[in-house]
Amino acid sequence: MIMPVEEIMICSKHIADKNLKIAFAESASAGWMASEFALTPYSGDILLGGIVCYDACTKEELFEVPKKVIDKYTPESAEVTRLLAEKLDKFFKCDIAVAVTGLTTPGGSETPDKPVGTMFIHILLPAGKYCAHREVFEGTQKEIIGQAIQRTGQLLTELVENYEVPQMAELKKL
């Protein structure tokens, strides 16, 4: 039996407990993150879906990330990852938007400041709550992606545990 990683199981329960919905824009992880969430018993309550935007042209054409932003910062950058998270609401009515880009193999946009293993995780919640995370993981391509998924689960758990769902009276003020 295939089970999701523990961090995803934990954060999925927290997301379900708060009645929130989640969606993904995945580049380097190519759908693996959304599939981990699909393996939890809470998937039907929380998971709206995900879009794999592995190639830069998909980021440009589907997510309308300006080519000049990709050219200036590279497709695997904090700037592009943020735009992917912000533009997920074009496709999903989600409470939590998660975008992931990064470098899992040599031959891309790696530099001494952005080596292979660098992953960008951006999480957007309602009321402007935002998490931008950059971390360099080590290992094989599979290990790097796996570590990024675990870290995303940890980040989501922290964010969702501390997130207060607005009450109806507060929502009417918005």
Tab-separated table of C-alpha atoms in Angstrom:
chain	number	residue	atom	x	y	z
A	1	MET	CA	0.000	0.000	0.000
A	2	ILE	CA	1.389	3.391	-0.980
A	3	MET	CA	1.179	5.979	1.792
A	4	PRO	CA	1.867	9.717	1.657
A	5	VAL	CA	4.827	11.091	3.569
A	6	GLU	CA	4.009	11.808	7.204
A	7	GLU	CA	4.329	15.584	6.857
A	8	ILE	CA	1.686	15.601	4.114
A	9	MET	CA	-0.654	13.437	6.172
A	10	ILE	CA	-0.320	15.806	9.143
A	11	CYS	CA	-0.821	19.025	7.171
A	12	SER	CA	-3.727	17.506	5.215
A	13	LYS	CA	-5.554	16.859	8.476
A	14	HIS	CA	-4.971	20.451	9.593
A	15	ILE	CA	-6.219	21.749	6.234
A	16	ALA	CA	-9.334	19.564	6.480
A	17	ASP	CA	-9.949	20.631	10.095
A	18	LYS	CA	-10.038	24.271	8.945
A	19	ASN	CA	-12.239	23.480	5.896
A	20	LEU	CA	-9.672	24.866	3.473
A	21	LYS	CA	-9.031	23.882	-0.143
A	22	ILE	CA	-5.568	23.542	-1.702
A	23	ALA	CA	-4.192	23.642	-5.264
A	24	PHE	CA	-0.731	23.365	-6.790
A	25	ALA	CA	1.426	24.810	-9.554
A	26	GLU	CA	4.334	22.406	-9.877
A	27	SER	CA	7.443	22.727	-11.972
A	28	ALA	CA	10.348	20.653	-10.609
A	29	SER	CA	8.081	18.295	-8.652
A	30	ALA	CA	5.963	17.635	-11.790
A	31	GLY	CA	2.766	16.675	-9.970
A	32	TRP	CA	4.352	14.550	-7.267
A	33	MET	CA	3.287	17.043	-4.569
A	34	ALA	CA	-0.398	16.928	-5.566
A	35	SER	CA	-0.239	13.133	-5.798
A	36	GLU	CA	1.018	12.947	-2.198
A	37	PHE	CA	-2.038	14.934	-1.099
A	38	ALA	CA	-4.263	12.638	-3.183
A	39	LEU	CA	-3.051	9.691	-1.092
A	40	THR	CA	-4.376	11.081	2.199
A	41	PRO	CA	-7.800	10.198	3.583
A	42	TYR	CA	-8.608	13.943	3.433
A	43	SER	CA	-7.963	14.353	-0.299
A	44	GLY	CA	-11.624	14.573	-1.267
A	45	ASP	CA	-12.179	17.341	1.273
A	46	ILE	CA	-9.118	19.488	0.551
A	47	LEU	CA	-7.530	18.837	-2.853
A	48	LEU	CA	-8.813	20.822	-5.829
A	49	GLY	CA	-6.030	19.891	-8.235
A	50	GLY	CA	-2.709	20.862	-9.657
A	51	ILE	CA	-1.038	22.010	-12.827
A	52	VAL	CA	2.373	20.835	-13.972
A	53	CYS	CA	4.219	23.757	-15.543
A	54	TYR	CA	7.609	22.165	-16.029
A	55	ASP	CA	8.753	24.064	-19.117
A	56	ALA	CA	9.176	27.847	-19.200
A	57	CYS	CA	6.751	28.156	-22.119
A	58	THR	CA	3.992	26.639	-19.963
A	59	LYS	CA	4.688	29.205	-17.264
A	60	GLU	CA	4.455	31.937	-19.900
A	61	GLU	CA	1.492	30.691	-21.899
A	62	LEU	CA	-0.705	29.135	-19.226
A	63	PHE	CA	0.166	31.235	-16.180
A	64	GLU	CA	0.966	34.393	-18.149
A	65	VAL	CA	4.302	34.879	-16.404
A	66	PRO	CA	5.961	37.625	-18.452
A	67	LYS	CA	8.867	36.398	-20.580
A	68	LYS	CA	10.951	39.320	-19.331
A	69	VAL	CA	10.537	38.039	-15.740
A	70	ILE	CA	11.613	34.535	-16.772
A	71	ASP	CA	14.542	35.914	-18.791
A	72	LYS	CA	15.677	38.149	-15.936
A	73	TYR	CA	15.266	35.699	-13.030
A	74	THR	CA	15.095	32.245	-14.760
A	75	PRO	CA	12.141	29.836	-14.732
A	76	GLU	CA	13.441	28.395	-11.441
A	77	SER	CA	13.402	31.459	-9.221
A	78	ALA	CA	11.607	32.992	-6.269
A	79	GLU	CA	10.118	35.640	-8.555
A	80	VAL	CA	8.575	33.145	-10.973
A	81	THR	CA	7.428	30.851	-8.162
A	82	ARG	CA	5.613	33.726	-6.490
A	83	LEU	CA	3.782	34.585	-9.721
A	84	LEU	CA	2.743	30.959	-10.155
A	85	ALA	CA	1.258	30.910	-6.639
A	86	GLU	CA	-0.505	34.228	-7.195
A	87	LYS	CA	-1.974	33.139	-10.535
A	88	LEU	CA	-3.327	29.770	-9.366
A	89	ASP	CA	-6.646	31.438	-8.558
A	90	LYS	CA	-7.145	31.762	-12.328
A	91	PHE	CA	-7.677	27.983	-12.381
A	92	PHE	CA	-8.867	27.042	-8.888
A	93	LYS	CA	-11.020	28.637	-6.199
A	94	CYS	CA	-8.515	27.592	-3.568
A	95	ASP	CA	-7.791	28.872	-0.088
A	96	ILE	CA	-4.186	27.678	-0.251
A	97	ALA	CA	-2.079	28.100	-3.386
A	98	VAL	CA	1.250	26.263	-3.464
A	99	ALA	CA	3.865	26.765	-6.177
A	100	VAL	CA	7.146	24.871	-6.468
A	101	THR	CA	10.069	25.381	-8.818
A	102	GLY	CA	13.686	24.380	-8.557
A	103	LEU	CA	16.752	22.672	-9.872
A	104	THR	CA	16.878	18.920	-9.438
A	105	THR	CA	19.490	18.076	-12.096
A	106	PRO	CA	22.467	19.834	-13.718
A	107	GLY	CA	22.108	21.665	-17.012
A	108	GLY	CA	19.531	24.278	-16.102
A	109	SER	CA	19.931	27.711	-14.605
A	110	GLU	CA	22.233	26.676	-11.767
A	111	THR	CA	24.883	29.116	-10.552
A	112	PRO	CA	27.207	29.132	-7.527
A	113	ASP	CA	24.449	31.054	-5.672
A	114	LYS	CA	21.718	28.723	-6.959
A	115	PRO	CA	23.190	25.212	-7.143
A	116	VAL	CA	21.411	22.010	-8.143
A	117	GLY	CA	19.153	21.133	-5.231
A	118	THR	CA	17.797	24.658	-4.841
A	119	MET	CA	14.021	24.565	-4.470
A	120	PHE	CA	11.551	27.443	-4.199
A	121	ILE	CA	8.287	26.876	-2.328
A	122	HIS	CA	5.700	29.655	-2.214
A	123	ILE	CA	2.460	29.316	-0.289
A	124	LEU	CA	-0.375	31.833	-0.437
A	125	LEU	CA	-3.275	31.806	2.034
A	126	PRO	CA	-6.273	34.149	2.361
A	127	ALA	CA	-5.923	37.626	3.860
A	128	GLY	CA	-2.473	38.069	2.346
A	129	LYS	CA	-0.764	35.409	4.469
A	130	TYR	CA	2.279	34.377	2.466
A	131	CYS	CA	5.299	32.111	2.834
A	132	ALA	CA	8.287	32.263	0.501
A	133	HIS	CA	10.829	29.527	1.173
A	134	ARG	CA	14.139	28.764	-0.542
A	135	GLU	CA	16.219	25.793	0.461
A	136	VAL	CA	19.073	23.796	-1.014
A	137	PHE	CA	18.584	20.041	-0.701
A	138	GLU	CA	21.125	17.351	-1.490
A	139	GLY	CA	20.822	13.979	-3.161
A	140	THR	CA	19.401	12.497	-6.309
A	141	GLN	CA	16.624	14.137	-8.287
A	142	LYS	CA	14.088	11.939	-6.504
A	143	GLU	CA	15.584	12.710	-3.084
A	144	ILE	CA	15.584	16.468	-3.727
A	145	ILE	CA	11.928	16.435	-4.732
A	146	GLY	CA	11.028	14.189	-1.800
A	147	GLN	CA	12.741	16.550	0.641
A	148	ALA	CA	10.961	19.543	-0.902
A	149	ILE	CA	7.613	17.782	-0.454
A	150	GLN	CA	8.404	17.041	3.182
A	151	ARG	CA	9.437	20.651	3.788
A	152	THR	CA	6.252	21.902	2.116
A	153	GLY	CA	4.238	19.711	4.477
A	154	GLN	CA	6.074	21.198	7.457
A	155	LEU	CA	5.587	24.767	6.215
A	156	LEU	CA	1.905	24.175	5.531
A	157	THR	CA	1.371	22.661	8.965
A	158	GLU	CA	2.907	25.725	10.644
A	159	LEU	CA	0.899	28.139	8.501
A	160	VAL	CA	-2.424	26.356	8.797
A	161	GLU	CA	-2.101	25.673	12.546
A	162	ASN	CA	-1.695	29.422	13.105
A	163	TYR	CA	-4.325	30.461	10.560
A	164	GLU	CA	-7.600	31.743	11.921
A	165	VAL	CA	-10.450	31.127	9.510
A	166	PRO	CA	-12.450	34.383	9.266
A	167	GLN	CA	-15.929	34.223	10.752
A	168	MET	CA	-18.936	35.166	8.601
A	169	ALA	CA	-19.175	38.655	10.157
A	170	GLU	CA	-15.527	39.282	9.299
A	171	LEU	CA	-16.016	38.005	5.759
A	172	LYS	CA	-18.817	40.478	5.134
A	173	LYS	CA	-16.430	43.340	5.989
A	174	LEU	CA	-13.953	42.194	3.330
